[in-house]
mmCIF file of C-alpha atoms in Angstrom:
data_model
loop_
_atom_site.group_PDB
_atom_site.id
_atom_site.type_symbol
_atom_site.label_atom_id
_atom_site.label_comp_id
_atom_site.label_asym_id
_atom_site.label_seq_id
_atom_site.Cartn_x
_atom_site.Cartn_y
_atom_site.Cartn_z
ATOM 1 C CA PRO A 1 -121.821 212.356 176.938
ATOM 2 C CA ILE A 2 -119.923 209.147 177.669
ATOM 3 C CA ALA A 3 -116.964 209.266 181.578
ATOM 4 C CA LEU A 4 -114.897 206.546 182.678
ATOM 5 C CA TRP A 5 -114.903 205.942 186.208
ATOM 6 C CA GLU A 6 -112.328 204.077 187.966
ATOM 7 C CA ARG A 7 -114.443 201.694 191.752
ATOM 8 C CA PRO A 8 -112.415 202.602 194.667
ATOM 9 C CA GLY A 9 -111.785 199.987 196.869
ATOM 10 C CA ALA A 10 -113.391 197.817 194.913
ATOM 11 C CA GLY A 11 -112.667 194.680 197.465
ATOM 12 C CA ALA A 12 -113.642 196.103 200.819
ATOM 13 C CA ALA A 13 -117.376 197.780 199.703
ATOM 14 C CA LYS A 14 -119.185 197.182 202.067
ATOM 15 C CA MET A 15 -123.194 196.691 200.942
ATOM 16 C CA PRO A 16 -125.787 199.000 201.850
ATOM 17 C CA GLN A 17 -128.136 197.677 204.601
ATOM 18 C CA VAL A 18 -131.962 197.075 203.257
ATOM 19 C CA MET A 19 -133.931 200.460 203.460
ATOM 20 C CA VAL A 20 -137.536 198.859 204.417
ATOM 21 C CA VAL A 21 -140.155 201.667 202.980
ATOM 22 C CA ALA A 22 -143.682 201.686 202.186
ATOM 23 C CA ARG A 23 -144.955 199.652 199.470
ATOM 24 C CA ASN A 24 -147.834 202.201 198.698
ATOM 25 C CA PHE A 25 -149.921 204.578 200.199
ATOM 26 C CA MET A 26 -151.973 202.042 201.956
ATOM 27 C CA ASP A 27 -149.714 201.043 205.123
ATOM 28 C CA MET A 28 -150.118 204.684 205.586
ATOM 29 C CA VAL A 29 -154.344 204.722 205.316
ATOM 30 C CA ALA A 30 -153.935 201.172 207.499
ATOM 31 C CA ALA A 31 -152.384 202.987 210.171
ATOM 32 C CA LEU A 32 -154.439 205.678 210.553
ATOM 33 C CA PRO A 33 -157.370 205.296 213.632
ATOM 34 C CA ALA A 34 -160.009 203.516 212.922
ATOM 35 C CA ALA A 35 -162.119 206.511 213.120
ATOM 36 C CA LYS A 36 -160.552 208.629 210.481
ATOM 37 C CA LEU A 37 -160.140 204.853 208.407
ATOM 38 C CA ASP A 38 -164.064 205.455 208.341
ATOM 39 C CA MET A 39 -163.921 209.438 207.062
ATOM 40 C CA LEU A 40 -162.048 208.255 203.416
ATOM 41 C CA TYR A 41 -164.121 205.380 203.386
ATOM 42 C CA ASP A 42 -167.211 208.803 202.893
ATOM 43 C CA SER A 43 -164.631 208.327 199.172
ATOM 44 C CA ALA A 44 -165.693 205.584 195.836
ATOM 45 C CA PHE A 45 -162.063 206.573 194.706
ATOM 46 C CA ILE A 46 -160.385 205.529 197.740
ATOM 47 C CA CYS A 47 -162.721 202.791 198.230
ATOM 48 C CA GLU A 48 -162.260 201.565 194.719
ATOM 49 C CA ALA A 49 -157.672 202.717 195.475
ATOM 50 C CA VAL A 50 -158.106 200.429 198.699
ATOM 51 C CA LEU A 51 -159.430 197.705 196.972
ATOM 52 C CA ARG A 52 -157.055 197.773 194.190
ATOM 53 C CA SER A 53 -153.820 197.816 195.579
ATOM 54 C CA PHE A 54 -155.006 194.044 198.293
ATOM 55 C CA PRO A 55 -153.810 191.122 196.863
ATOM 56 C CA PRO A 56 -155.730 188.966 194.862
ATOM 57 C CA LEU A 57 -157.860 186.874 197.152
ATOM 58 C CA ALA A 58 -158.569 189.897 199.147
ATOM 59 C CA LYS A 59 -160.364 191.471 195.593
ATOM 60 C CA LYS A 60 -161.948 187.958 195.891
ATOM 61 C CA TYR A 61 -163.438 188.202 199.186
ATOM 62 C CA VAL A 62 -164.424 191.743 198.796
ATOM 63 C CA ILE A 63 -165.779 191.150 195.679
ATOM 64 C CA GLN A 64 -168.138 188.035 197.289
ATOM 65 C CA MET A 65 -168.968 189.794 200.076
ATOM 66 C CA LEU A 66 -170.721 192.970 198.370
ATOM 67 C CA TYR A 67 -173.780 192.246 199.099
ATOM 68 C CA VAL A 68 -173.643 190.043 201.802
ATOM 69 C CA SER A 69 -175.613 192.280 204.671
ATOM 70 C CA ALA A 70 -174.133 189.609 207.111
ATOM 71 C CA PRO A 71 -171.425 188.591 209.257
ATOM 72 C CA MET A 72 -169.691 185.328 207.704
ATOM 73 C CA PRO A 73 -168.448 183.057 210.113
ATOM 74 C CA ALA A 74 -164.416 182.681 209.834
ATOM 75 C CA ALA A 75 -164.507 179.067 209.287
ATOM 76 C CA ALA A 76 -167.429 178.828 206.265
ATOM 77 C CA MET A 77 -164.039 181.337 204.547
ATOM 78 C CA GLN A 78 -161.937 179.677 205.340
ATOM 79 C CA GLU A 79 -163.298 176.301 202.934
ATOM 80 C CA TRP A 80 -163.216 179.054 200.668
ATOM 81 C CA VAL A 81 -159.643 177.834 199.224
ATOM 82 C CA LEU A 82 -158.282 174.466 199.755
ATOM 83 C CA ASP A 83 -155.369 174.206 202.651
ATOM 84 C CA GLU A 84 -152.543 173.922 201.013
ATOM 85 C CA TYR A 85 -153.408 177.661 200.154
ATOM 86 C CA ALA A 86 -153.883 178.080 203.217
ATOM 87 C CA SER A 87 -151.768 180.620 204.294
ATOM 88 C CA LYS A 88 -153.054 183.240 201.681
ATOM 89 C CA HIS A 89 -155.717 182.907 202.817
ATOM 90 C CA LYS A 90 -154.450 184.272 206.388
ATOM 91 C CA VAL A 91 -152.790 187.561 204.519
ATOM 92 C CA ALA A 92 -156.123 188.329 202.902
ATOM 93 C CA ILE A 93 -157.358 188.338 205.925
ATOM 94 C CA ASP A 94 -154.898 190.099 208.033
ATOM 95 C CA ARG A 95 -155.096 192.783 205.141
ATOM 96 C CA LEU A 96 -158.814 193.685 205.260
ATOM 97 C CA LEU A 97 -158.956 193.588 208.018
ATOM 98 C CA GLN A 98 -155.622 196.154 208.845
ATOM 99 C CA LEU A 99 -157.950 198.553 206.276
ATOM 100 C CA ARG A 100 -161.172 197.626 208.145
ATOM 101 C CA VAL A 101 -162.976 196.650 205.476
ATOM 102 C CA PHE A 102 -163.434 193.630 207.172
ATOM 103 C CA VAL A 103 -164.009 194.031 210.928
ATOM 104 C CA GLU A 104 -164.583 191.334 213.131
ATOM 105 C CA VAL A 105 -167.560 190.654 215.650
ATOM 106 C CA ARG A 106 -167.495 187.442 218.000
ATOM 107 C CA ASP A 107 -170.839 185.755 218.672
ATOM 108 C CA ARG A 108 -172.028 184.567 222.189
ATOM 109 C CA ARG A 109 -169.908 181.378 221.196
ATOM 110 C CA LYS A 110 -166.712 183.636 221.033
ATOM 111 C CA GLU A 111 -166.873 182.563 217.341
ATOM 112 C CA VAL A 112 -165.369 185.063 214.657
ATOM 113 C CA SER A 113 -167.296 186.214 211.887
ATOM 114 C CA TYR A 114 -166.036 188.780 208.936
ATOM 115 C CA LYS A 115 -168.717 191.425 207.994
ATOM 116 C CA MET A 116 -167.753 194.538 205.587
ATOM 117 C CA ASN A 117 -167.858 197.711 206.768
ATOM 118 C CA ASN A 118 -170.301 199.616 206.147
ATOM 119 C CA LYS A 119 -169.894 202.919 204.884
ATOM 120 C CA PHE A 120 -167.189 201.334 202.225
ATOM 121 C CA GLN A 121 -170.152 198.276 201.259
ATOM 122 C CA ALA A 122 -172.450 201.227 200.250
ATOM 123 C CA ASN A 123 -169.726 203.452 198.405
ATOM 124 C CA MET A 124 -168.161 199.995 195.873
ATOM 125 C CA GLN A 125 -172.259 198.674 195.112
ATOM 126 C CA LYS A 126 -172.739 202.521 194.676
ATOM 127 C CA TYR A 127 -169.365 202.970 192.521
ATOM 128 C CA LEU A 128 -170.243 199.997 190.249
ATOM 129 C CA VAL A 129 -173.796 199.836 189.465
ATOM 130 C CA SER A 130 -173.295 203.755 188.427
ATOM 131 C CA GLY A 131 -169.719 204.827 188.436
ATOM 132 C CA GLY A 132 -167.896 207.242 189.920
ATOM 133 C CA CYS A 133 -167.809 211.141 190.205
ATOM 134 C CA LEU A 134 -164.743 213.523 190.596
ATOM 135 C CA PRO A 135 -165.582 216.762 192.981
ATOM 136 C CA ARG A 136 -163.516 218.619 189.773
ATOM 137 C CA GLU A 137 -164.165 218.557 185.796
ATOM 138 C CA PRO A 138 -161.241 218.708 182.732
ATOM 139 C CA LEU A 139 -161.517 221.869 181.542
ATOM 140 C CA PRO A 140 -161.582 222.436 178.414
ATOM 141 C CA PHE A 141 -159.721 223.495 175.386
ATOM 142 C CA SER A 142 -161.699 227.181 175.154
ATOM 143 C CA VAL A 143 -160.936 227.935 178.363
ATOM 144 C CA THR A 144 -156.767 226.187 177.816
ATOM 145 C CA GLY A 145 -155.558 225.881 174.740
ATOM 146 C CA ARG A 146 -152.564 223.694 173.465
ATOM 147 C CA LEU A 147 -151.717 221.644 176.531
ATOM 148 C CA PRO A 148 -147.855 219.418 177.246
ATOM 149 C CA THR A 149 -148.192 216.794 175.269
ATOM 150 C CA LEU A 150 -147.798 212.989 177.492
ATOM 151 C CA VAL A 151 -144.300 213.208 176.076
ATOM 152 C CA GLU A 152 -144.030 216.912 177.553
ATOM 153 C CA LEU A 153 -145.008 216.297 180.181
ATOM 154 C CA GLU A 154 -142.969 213.401 181.520
ATOM 155 C CA ASN A 155 -139.778 214.844 180.561
ATOM 156 C CA TYR A 156 -141.237 217.330 183.008
ATOM 157 C CA ALA A 157 -141.925 215.274 185.872
ATOM 158 C CA LEU A 158 -138.523 213.672 185.431
ATOM 159 C CA ASP A 159 -136.895 217.724 185.383
ATOM 160 C CA GLN A 160 -138.677 218.159 187.979
ATOM 161 C CA TRP A 161 -137.431 214.602 190.164
ATOM 162 C CA GLU A 162 -134.180 214.597 189.138
ATOM 163 C CA CYS A 163 -133.378 218.241 190.311
ATOM 164 C CA PHE A 164 -135.404 217.325 193.698
ATOM 165 C CA LEU A 165 -133.075 214.257 194.387
ATOM 166 C CA LEU A 166 -129.845 216.514 193.833
ATOM 167 C CA GLN A 167 -131.348 217.949 196.210
ATOM 168 C CA LEU A 168 -132.170 216.145 198.293
ATOM 169 C CA ILE A 169 -128.655 214.382 199.009
ATOM 170 C CA ASN A 170 -127.362 218.461 199.029
ATOM 171 C CA SER A 171 -125.342 218.222 195.880
ATOM 172 C CA SER A 172 -123.724 221.840 194.147
ATOM 173 C CA GLN A 173 -125.514 220.097 190.464
ATOM 174 C CA VAL A 174 -128.364 221.696 191.370
ATOM 175 C CA GLU A 175 -129.343 224.481 189.061
ATOM 176 C CA LYS A 176 -132.943 225.222 189.886
ATOM 177 C CA GLY A 177 -133.292 224.754 193.993
ATOM 178 C CA THR A 178 -137.256 223.768 195.205
ATOM 179 C CA THR A 179 -139.270 226.130 197.262
ATOM 180 C CA PHE A 180 -139.070 224.425 199.761
ATOM 181 C CA SER A 181 -138.782 224.988 203.396
ATOM 182 C CA SER A 182 -135.658 224.430 205.691
ATOM 183 C CA SER A 183 -137.116 222.168 207.545
ATOM 184 C CA MET A 184 -139.512 220.749 204.849
ATOM 185 C CA MET A 185 -135.925 219.640 203.200
ATOM 186 C CA LYS A 186 -134.541 218.030 206.831
ATOM 187 C CA THR A 187 -137.695 216.110 206.765
ATOM 188 C CA PHE A 188 -136.916 214.768 203.261
ATOM 189 C CA GLN A 189 -133.845 213.931 204.231
ATOM 190 C CA ARG A 190 -134.064 211.401 207.373
ATOM 191 C CA GLY A 191 -132.638 208.846 207.608
ATOM 192 C CA LEU A 192 -131.588 209.330 204.427
ATOM 193 C CA LEU A 193 -127.800 211.256 205.702
ATOM 194 C CA SER A 194 -125.858 210.551 208.918
ATOM 195 C CA SER A 195 -123.681 213.176 209.611
ATOM 196 C CA ARG A 196 -121.261 213.214 212.712
ATOM 197 C CA ASP A 197 -120.743 216.088 215.125
ATOM 198 C CA GLY A 198 -118.145 219.403 212.901
ATOM 199 C CA GLU A 199 -118.588 217.165 209.845
ATOM 200 C CA ALA A 200 -121.614 218.113 206.343
ATOM 201 C CA ALA A 201 -123.632 215.513 206.010
ATOM 202 C CA LYS A 202 -123.087 212.659 204.243
ATOM 203 C CA LEU A 203 -125.255 210.509 201.943
ATOM 204 C CA SER A 204 -126.082 207.305 204.687
ATOM 205 C CA GLU A 205 -126.360 203.544 203.700
ATOM 206 C CA ASN A 206 -130.364 203.399 203.962
ATOM 207 C CA GLY A 207 -129.691 207.252 201.148
ATOM 208 C CA PHE A 208 -127.755 205.143 198.866
ATOM 209 C CA GLN A 209 -129.952 202.602 198.805
ATOM 210 C CA PHE A 210 -133.169 205.021 198.301
ATOM 211 C CA LEU A 211 -131.508 206.671 195.082
ATOM 212 C CA LEU A 212 -130.975 202.834 193.821
ATOM 213 C CA MET A 213 -135.020 202.539 194.112
ATOM 214 C CA GLU A 214 -137.265 202.710 191.443
ATOM 215 C CA THR A 215 -138.847 206.138 190.829
ATOM 216 C CA ASN A 216 -142.040 204.781 192.470
ATOM 217 C CA ALA A 217 -140.565 203.774 195.192
ATOM 218 C CA GLN A 218 -138.752 207.123 195.965
ATOM 219 C CA LEU A 219 -142.297 208.507 195.243
ATOM 220 C CA TRP A 220 -143.970 206.261 197.952
ATOM 221 C CA TYR A 221 -141.685 207.370 200.094
ATOM 222 C CA ILE A 222 -140.705 211.042 200.239
ATOM 223 C CA MET A 223 -145.040 211.466 200.694
ATOM 224 C CA ARG A 224 -144.351 209.220 203.624
ATOM 225 C CA GLU A 225 -142.615 211.885 205.153
ATOM 226 C CA TYR A 226 -144.822 214.264 203.947
ATOM 227 C CA ILE A 227 -148.163 213.113 205.375
ATOM 228 C CA SER A 228 -146.117 211.997 208.447
ATOM 229 C CA SER A 229 -145.163 215.848 209.371
ATOM 230 C CA ALA A 230 -148.488 216.785 208.277
ATOM 231 C CA GLU A 231 -149.907 217.871 211.459
ATOM 232 C CA GLU A 232 -146.573 219.775 212.603
ATOM 233 C CA ARG A 233 -147.603 222.515 209.109
ATOM 234 C CA GLY A 234 -151.063 222.414 210.807
ATOM 235 C CA VAL A 235 -152.675 219.563 208.406
ATOM 236 C CA ASP A 236 -155.199 216.691 208.634
ATOM 237 C CA PRO A 237 -153.020 214.191 207.584
ATOM 238 C CA THR A 238 -156.382 212.351 206.201
ATOM 239 C CA ASP A 239 -156.935 215.170 204.288
ATOM 240 C CA LEU A 240 -153.700 214.992 202.296
ATOM 241 C CA ILE A 241 -154.060 210.933 201.958
ATOM 242 C CA SER A 242 -157.755 211.401 200.515
ATOM 243 C CA PHE A 243 -156.582 213.985 198.221
ATOM 244 C CA LEU A 244 -153.477 212.515 196.952
ATOM 245 C CA LEU A 245 -155.462 209.202 196.257
ATOM 246 C CA GLU A 246 -158.247 210.858 194.896
ATOM 247 C CA LEU A 247 -155.520 213.347 192.369
ATOM 248 C CA SER A 248 -154.594 209.854 191.402
ATOM 249 C CA PHE A 249 -157.902 209.353 189.344
ATOM 250 C CA HIS A 250 -157.290 212.277 187.839
ATOM 251 C CA THR A 251 -156.369 211.790 183.520
ATOM 252 C CA GLN A 252 -153.064 212.236 182.561
ATOM 253 C CA GLY A 253 -152.029 215.605 180.682
ATOM 254 C CA ALA A 254 -155.867 216.716 181.184
ATOM 255 C CA ALA A 255 -156.512 220.524 182.904
ATOM 256 C CA TYR A 256 -157.644 220.479 186.404
ATOM 257 C CA SER A 257 -159.125 224.051 187.524
ATOM 258 C CA LEU A 258 -156.870 225.490 190.516
ATOM 259 C CA SER A 259 -160.181 227.108 191.903
ATOM 260 C CA THR A 260 -161.964 223.833 192.606
ATOM 261 C CA LEU A 261 -159.316 222.987 195.288
ATOM 262 C CA THR A 262 -159.960 223.691 199.426
ATOM 263 C CA GLU A 263 -156.752 225.733 200.540
ATOM 264 C CA VAL A 264 -155.339 222.463 201.705
ATOM 265 C CA GLN A 265 -155.092 221.057 198.559
ATOM 266 C CA ARG A 266 -153.922 224.340 197.368
ATOM 267 C CA VAL A 267 -151.285 224.137 199.950
ATOM 268 C CA ALA A 268 -150.076 220.820 198.801
ATOM 269 C CA ILE A 269 -150.875 221.546 195.114
ATOM 270 C CA MET A 270 -147.416 223.566 194.979
ATOM 271 C CA ASP A 271 -145.276 220.679 196.931
ATOM 272 C CA LEU A 272 -146.569 218.274 193.941
ATOM 273 C CA MET A 273 -145.520 221.065 190.911
ATOM 274 C CA GLU A 274 -141.701 220.561 193.153
ATOM 275 C CA LEU A 275 -141.365 217.506 192.720
ATOM 276 C CA GLY A 276 -143.729 216.949 189.080
ATOM 277 C CA LEU A 277 -146.321 214.681 190.256
ATOM 278 C CA VAL A 278 -148.121 218.241 189.102
ATOM 279 C CA LYS A 279 -147.815 221.608 186.118
ATOM 280 C CA LEU A 280 -149.384 224.547 186.515
ATOM 281 C CA GLN A 281 -149.991 226.790 183.865
ATOM 282 C CA GLN A 282 -151.664 229.875 183.809
ATOM 283 C CA GLY A 283 -154.130 231.612 181.323
ATOM 284 C CA ARG A 284 -155.820 234.726 180.851
ATOM 285 C CA LYS A 285 -158.845 234.303 183.213
ATOM 286 C CA ASP A 286 -158.472 230.599 185.187
ATOM 287 C CA SER A 287 -155.042 229.641 186.349
ATOM 288 C CA TRP A 288 -154.884 225.201 185.879
ATOM 289 C CA PHE A 289 -152.779 222.125 187.543
ATOM 290 C CA ILE A 290 -151.968 219.322 184.572
ATOM 291 C CA PRO A 291 -151.572 215.769 186.904
ATOM 292 C CA THR A 292 -148.228 213.569 185.222
ATOM 293 C CA LYS A 293 -147.460 209.737 185.544
ATOM 294 C CA LEU A 294 -145.741 210.472 188.781
ATOM 295 C CA ALA A 295 -149.686 211.446 189.987
ATOM 296 C CA THR A 296 -151.162 208.979 187.749
ATOM 297 C CA ASN A 297 -149.392 205.868 189.903
ATOM 298 C CA LEU A 298 -150.127 206.883 193.879
ATOM 299 C CA SER A 299 -152.245 204.486 193.710
ATOM 300 C CA SER A 300 -150.690 201.448 191.585
ATOM 301 C CA SER A 301 -148.458 198.590 193.380
ATOM 302 C CA LEU A 302 -144.536 198.456 193.051
ATOM 303 C CA SER A 303 -145.260 195.659 190.617
ATOM 304 C CA ASP A 304 -147.791 197.506 188.637
ATOM 305 C CA SER A 305 -145.677 200.362 187.474
ATOM 306 C CA ALA A 306 -142.180 199.221 187.749
ATOM 307 C CA ALA A 307 -140.686 198.619 184.315
ATOM 308 C CA SER A 308 -137.426 197.931 183.582
ATOM 309 C CA LYS A 309 -135.425 199.629 181.923
ATOM 310 C CA GLU A 310 -132.312 199.965 179.584
ATOM 311 C CA GLY A 311 -129.353 200.214 181.685
ATOM 312 C CA ILE A 312 -126.608 203.001 181.273
ATOM 313 C CA VAL A 313 -123.367 201.522 182.631
ATOM 314 C CA VAL A 314 -120.865 198.539 181.755
ATOM 315 C CA VAL A 315 -118.687 197.205 184.106
ATOM 316 C CA GLU A 316 -115.705 195.757 183.266
ATOM 317 C CA THR A 317 -112.965 193.050 185.281
ATOM 318 C CA ASN A 318 -110.863 195.073 186.235
ATOM 319 C CA PHE A 319 -114.352 197.576 188.208
ATOM 320 C CA ARG A 320 -114.264 200.082 185.400
ATOM 321 C CA LEU A 321 -117.162 201.355 184.697
ATOM 322 C CA TYR A 322 -118.465 203.156 181.600
ATOM 323 C CA ALA A 323 -121.488 205.330 181.883
ATOM 324 C CA TYR A 324 -123.880 206.382 179.036
ATOM 325 C CA SER A 325 -125.749 208.910 180.446
ATOM 326 C CA ALA A 326 -126.942 213.145 180.039
ATOM 327 C CA SER A 327 -128.417 212.543 183.663
ATOM 328 C CA LYS A 328 -126.368 214.701 186.427
ATOM 329 C CA LEU A 329 -128.166 212.440 189.029
ATOM 330 C CA HIS A 330 -127.250 209.439 187.971
ATOM 331 C CA CYS A 331 -123.398 210.825 187.210
ATOM 332 C CA GLU A 332 -123.349 212.414 191.094
ATOM 333 C CA ILE A 333 -124.629 208.450 192.488
ATOM 334 C CA LEU A 334 -122.010 206.815 190.315
ATOM 335 C CA ARG A 335 -119.481 209.671 192.441
ATOM 336 C CA LEU A 336 -121.072 208.647 195.273
ATOM 337 C CA PHE A 337 -119.219 205.117 195.376
ATOM 338 C CA SER A 338 -116.607 204.963 191.738
ATOM 339 C CA ARG A 339 -114.024 208.039 190.942
ATOM 340 C CA VAL A 340 -114.192 209.666 188.531
ATOM 341 C CA GLU A 341 -111.329 209.564 185.696
#
């Protein structure tokens, strides 16, 4: 489908403000109380997810300190890098401290040293030597029969995500809405829509910026809102973070039995299905969920998962836009700053 748009008032357009979002779950993990954070490190997979998220220098420090039990003086660690990389050293140390992978200790002379978190260290040592084991194994073909191909799964995930975004911006183009409650949708819309007295809610500048983000950046924003409102629903945020990070280590396209999930995880998996992170299927005797690429990318950094995409819009010097797309979401975004002719 080809459509022609003209951008109204092009000369006086105002650029949207930059929207600040968590780059990944680790910003939320770092904000947890120390006791909750230590509980997360009971899982070797969460330890690995945290390690993945670090900048290269911080990863190097973790590997260097993995079998060191005594505190390492900060002054000695400073000598591990050349002077011109002091700023990167500080960033690495700060991140390690934020996530309590390193714990700061002081001796009698008040000199600072760094020691690795005992739980994190022990679990990473075990993981390095013997590998990890997820709490559930994929179901065999004899139980599931034919499963969706990776292409079919990716198309499903994108369709679900697009449907959710259309509903998020109050679009009339939504054919099948999600089962999220109105209060949950309002939580997601917080900061994305703005309204004045007596007027319908409209997309804010932050909301506009959100729609132009990469899918993974959008997903992290929604997940942040989903987790931050967990206590309002009577759910411990730590349980959700743990499950979501664990989910990222499942095999894309494999089937996992729903009977292996806790009650909290069962509720969460229904919500994740609405967002396109998993696909649910029912067999004769068992039910299962199939992780999509959106789920397995949860523990990746934005730079790891961002990929260049082919453009769909041609912009002329007279401000006319020609858009080549079959996506209702793309059309709705273009309607926000153009007039359809």
